Amino acid sequence: MKNSNNIVRVSKVTKDFAMGKTLVHVLKGIDLEIKTGEYVSIMGPSGSGKTTLFNMVGGLDKPSSGCVFIDEIDISQLDAYELAWLRCRKIGYIFQTFNIIQVMTALENVTLPMIFAGVPDDEARQKGLELLDLVGLKTRFQHKPFELSGGQQQRVAVARALANDPAIILADEPTGNLDLTTGDEIIKLLKMLSREKNVTIISATHDLKMLNVSDRVIWISDGRIEKIENREELSISLGQVGERWG
Amino acid sequence: MQGKTKANPPQKQVVLPYGKSVEIAVKSIKSRFFRSLITTMSLILAISFYSYIKTTSHIISGIFASGDKVAARKLSLQGYEIPAGEKYKTTPKEKWILYLSLLVCVVGIVNTQLMAVADRFREIGTMKCLGALDRFILRLFLIEATLQGFIGSAIGAVAGCVIALSGALIKFGTAAVANIDLNNILLSISSAIFLGCLLSIIGVLYPALLAAKMRPVEAMRGRD
């Protein structure tokens, strides 16, 4: 297996959407490689194709042409069962709106992906408690989502995303619905996890705080990659970034 | 690097054991008690009507069979006719109203279940992102509908039977219940429960298919 340190590889990906009779080219040829354990942020104005690229990488959508490899598996070749397995075992999702399942407790939310993965009940429960402890919610495992604050719900979502030890965590504006301090805590939590568990974190964001912890920032504009900045370059140009995004 | 390498294709399958499906379905009904109640209510009404008509026909058969002239005259006055020597059957008019009420009930269930699916769009999408297959979602909805159907139609069947029996007792006295075959009553109740479950499942089929076919991207879009 070549390039085994590339957990995600996007090759010449285009995506068209039919809007009525006109064909809209949302992605116009994207090439991208993301290494294992990297913390990558995808930035771009709305309508730039950021979310579409994000969905491709997450196996939620298939490209019109080109290939997306996750762990060197071409996801466009997978059938529905294999895709579900991929989502269950390889990818953890964190959403802007938390998406905690309302009818289940924090612990049940965390164990659900493990149930899908066929983990025995006791083992799933044990691991769920450990993960909730890791995100600092050990005492609240029996709470229902409406009894938790936004930040706590997002912590549950982080624990849930980690349930099956995924290779990738996809975070779609994870701080979008949180206040500054809570958002900061979630970002620190993600960074800590990426370091400790060697999980690749890919996030789509507008949050500048996110950039400070990112290893790389990918700027998308008009369906193409505008530039890719490493962190070292970032700290220099942050003033300019602030101007653009502040 | 060229080509479409499948270095380590996922061999394993995602699973959702039946026990867990039932557990999740029960939880879902419990925490959406009011919504479930509305869905179940139309079923209770329709099935109790069905059970009432069935039980009444047993009662009338019993009265005619007993040869109680006074009670039989009372029945004739109320418009019930029975050909000599034959068993009483529900009249076409009764059947017509019965079918209509069952039809209305199914439409009602489809309507509330469609609302329920729209309500749970995000939940369904999230489950799919966590690895749920289409058929897991379908199964959850079907189990929920079966449970609701069973509970609703059991209540309805017993209620309809009790109302018919007590009504007959008031009108005709003990003669009404003296000649009833208990087996027939039990048969009516179980057929009513079976019918209720069936209607509930028919009602949820289209909404559940809609939910199961939903793409997980919808959840990412954060639809409310």
CSV table of C-alpha atoms in Angstrom, one decimal, chain A residues 70-211:
chain,number,residue,atom,x,y,z
A,70,ILE,CA,-10.4,7.1,2.6
A,71,ASP,CA,-7.8,4.8,4.1
A,72,GLU,CA,-6.9,4.0,0.4
A,73,ILE,CA,-10.4,2.7,-0.3
A,74,ASP,CA,-12.2,4.4,-3.2
A,75,ILE,CA,-15.5,5.3,-1.6
A,76,SER,CA,-17.3,5.6,-5.0
A,77,GLN,CA,-16.8,1.9,-5.4
A,78,LEU,CA,-18.6,1.0,-2.2
A,79,ASP,CA,-22.2,-0.2,-2.0
A,80,ALA,CA,-24.6,1.0,0.6
A,81,TYR,CA,-23.6,-1.6,3.2
A,82,GLU,CA,-19.9,-0.9,2.9
A,83,LEU,CA,-20.6,2.9,3.1
A,84,ALA,CA,-22.6,2.4,6.2
A,85,TRP,CA,-19.8,0.3,7.7
A,86,LEU,CA,-17.3,3.1,6.7
A,87,ARG,CA,-19.4,5.7,8.4
A,88,CYS,CA,-19.8,3.6,11.4
A,89,ARG,CA,-16.2,2.5,11.9
A,90,LYS,CA,-13.9,4.8,10.1
A,91,ILE,CA,-15.5,8.2,10.4
A,92,GLY,CA,-16.9,10.1,13.4
A,93,TYR,CA,-19.2,13.1,12.7
A,94,ILE,CA,-19.6,16.2,14.8
A,95,PHE,CA,-22.3,18.7,13.7
A,96,GLN,CA,-22.9,22.3,14.1
A,97,THR,CA,-26.3,21.5,15.6
A,98,PHE,CA,-24.9,18.8,17.9
A,99,ASN,CA,-27.5,16.3,16.6
A,100,ILE,CA,-27.7,14.4,19.8
A,101,ILE,CA,-30.6,11.9,19.5
A,102,GLN,CA,-33.2,13.5,21.7
A,103,VAL,CA,-34.9,10.4,23.0
A,104,MET,CA,-31.7,8.9,24.3
A,105,THR,CA,-29.5,9.6,27.3
A,106,ALA,CA,-26.0,10.8,26.9
A,107,LEU,CA,-24.6,7.3,27.4
A,108,GLU,CA,-27.1,5.8,25.0
A,109,ASN,CA,-26.1,8.3,22.4
A,110,VAL,CA,-22.5,7.4,22.8
A,111,THR,CA,-23.1,3.6,22.7
A,112,LEU,CA,-25.3,3.7,19.6
A,113,PRO,CA,-22.5,3.6,17.1
A,114,MET,CA,-21.0,0.7,19.0
A,115,ILE,CA,-24.2,-1.2,18.9
A,116,PHE,CA,-24.2,-0.7,15.1
A,117,ALA,CA,-20.6,-2.0,15.1
A,118,GLY,CA,-21.7,-5.1,16.9
A,119,VAL,CA,-19.9,-4.4,20.2
A,120,PRO,CA,-21.4,-6.4,23.1
A,121,ASP,CA,-23.6,-4.4,25.5
A,122,ASP,CA,-21.3,-4.4,28.6
A,123,GLU,CA,-18.3,-3.5,26.6
A,124,ALA,CA,-20.1,-0.7,24.8
A,125,ARG,CA,-21.4,0.7,28.2
A,126,GLN,CA,-17.9,0.5,29.7
A,127,LYS,CA,-16.4,2.3,26.8
A,128,GLY,CA,-19.2,4.8,26.6
A,129,LEU,CA,-18.6,5.8,30.3
A,130,GLU,CA,-14.8,6.0,29.6
A,131,LEU,CA,-15.4,8.3,26.7
A,132,LEU,CA,-17.9,10.5,28.6
A,133,ASP,CA,-15.3,10.7,31.3
A,134,LEU,CA,-12.7,11.8,28.7
A,135,VAL,CA,-14.9,14.7,27.6
A,136,GLY,CA,-15.6,15.6,31.2
A,137,LEU,CA,-19.2,14.4,31.5
A,138,LYS,CA,-18.8,11.4,33.7
A,139,THR,CA,-21.5,12.3,36.2
A,140,ARG,CA,-24.1,13.3,33.6
A,141,PHE,CA,-24.2,10.1,31.6
A,142,GLN,CA,-27.9,9.5,32.4
A,143,HIS,CA,-29.0,12.9,31.4
A,144,LYS,CA,-31.2,13.5,28.4
A,145,PRO,CA,-30.1,16.1,25.8
A,146,PHE,CA,-32.6,18.7,26.9
A,147,GLU,CA,-31.0,18.6,30.4
A,148,LEU,CA,-27.6,19.5,29.0
A,149,SER,CA,-26.2,22.8,27.8
A,150,GLY,CA,-25.1,23.3,24.2
A,151,GLY,CA,-21.4,22.8,25.2
A,152,GLN,CA,-22.2,19.7,27.1
A,153,GLN,CA,-24.3,18.3,24.1
A,154,GLN,CA,-21.3,19.0,21.8
A,155,ARG,CA,-19.1,17.1,24.3
A,156,VAL,CA,-21.5,14.2,24.1
A,157,ALA,CA,-21.3,14.4,20.3
A,158,VAL,CA,-17.4,14.4,20.5
A,159,ALA,CA,-17.6,11.3,22.7
A,160,ARG,CA,-20.1,9.7,20.3
A,161,ALA,CA,-17.8,10.5,17.3
A,162,LEU,CA,-15.0,8.6,19.1
A,163,ALA,CA,-17.0,5.6,20.0
A,164,ASN,CA,-15.6,3.2,17.3
A,165,ASP,CA,-12.1,4.6,17.4
A,166,PRO,CA,-12.5,6.2,13.9
A,167,ALA,CA,-9.6,7.2,11.8
A,168,ILE,CA,-11.2,10.5,10.9
A,169,ILE,CA,-13.4,13.0,12.8
A,170,LEU,CA,-15.4,15.3,10.5
A,171,ALA,CA,-16.5,18.4,12.3
A,172,ASP,CA,-18.9,20.7,10.5
A,173,GLU,CA,-18.7,24.1,12.2
A,174,PRO,CA,-18.5,22.4,15.6
A,175,THR,CA,-18.3,25.8,17.3
A,176,GLY,CA,-21.0,27.5,15.2
A,177,ASN,CA,-23.7,27.3,17.8
A,178,LEU,CA,-21.6,27.8,20.9
A,179,ASP,CA,-20.4,30.9,22.7
A,180,LEU,CA,-16.7,31.9,22.7
A,181,THR,CA,-15.5,30.1,25.8
A,182,THR,CA,-17.5,26.9,25.2
A,183,GLY,CA,-16.4,26.9,21.6
A,184,ASP,CA,-12.8,27.3,22.8
A,185,GLU,CA,-13.2,24.3,25.1
A,186,ILE,CA,-14.5,22.1,22.3
A,187,ILE,CA,-11.6,23.2,20.1
A,188,LYS,CA,-9.1,22.3,22.8
A,189,LEU,CA,-10.8,19.0,23.3
A,190,LEU,CA,-10.6,18.2,19.6
A,191,LYS,CA,-6.9,19.2,19.5
A,192,MET,CA,-6.1,17.1,22.6
A,193,LEU,CA,-7.9,14.1,21.0
A,194,SER,CA,-6.1,14.5,17.7
A,195,ARG,CA,-2.8,14.5,19.5
A,196,GLU,CA,-3.5,11.7,22.0
A,197,LYS,CA,-5.4,9.3,19.8
A,198,ASN,CA,-3.7,10.2,16.6
A,199,VAL,CA,-7.2,10.9,15.0
A,200,THR,CA,-7.3,13.0,11.9
A,201,ILE,CA,-9.6,15.9,12.4
A,202,ILE,CA,-11.2,17.7,9.4
A,203,SER,CA,-13.4,20.6,10.1
A,204,ALA,CA,-15.2,23.1,8.0
A,205,THR,CA,-15.3,26.3,9.9
A,206,HIS,CA,-15.5,30.1,10.0
A,207,ASP,CA,-14.1,30.2,13.5
A,208,LEU,CA,-10.7,31.9,13.6
A,209,LYS,CA,-9.9,30.2,16.9
A,210,MET,CA,-10.0,27.0,14.9
A,211,LEU,CA,-7.1,28.2,12.7
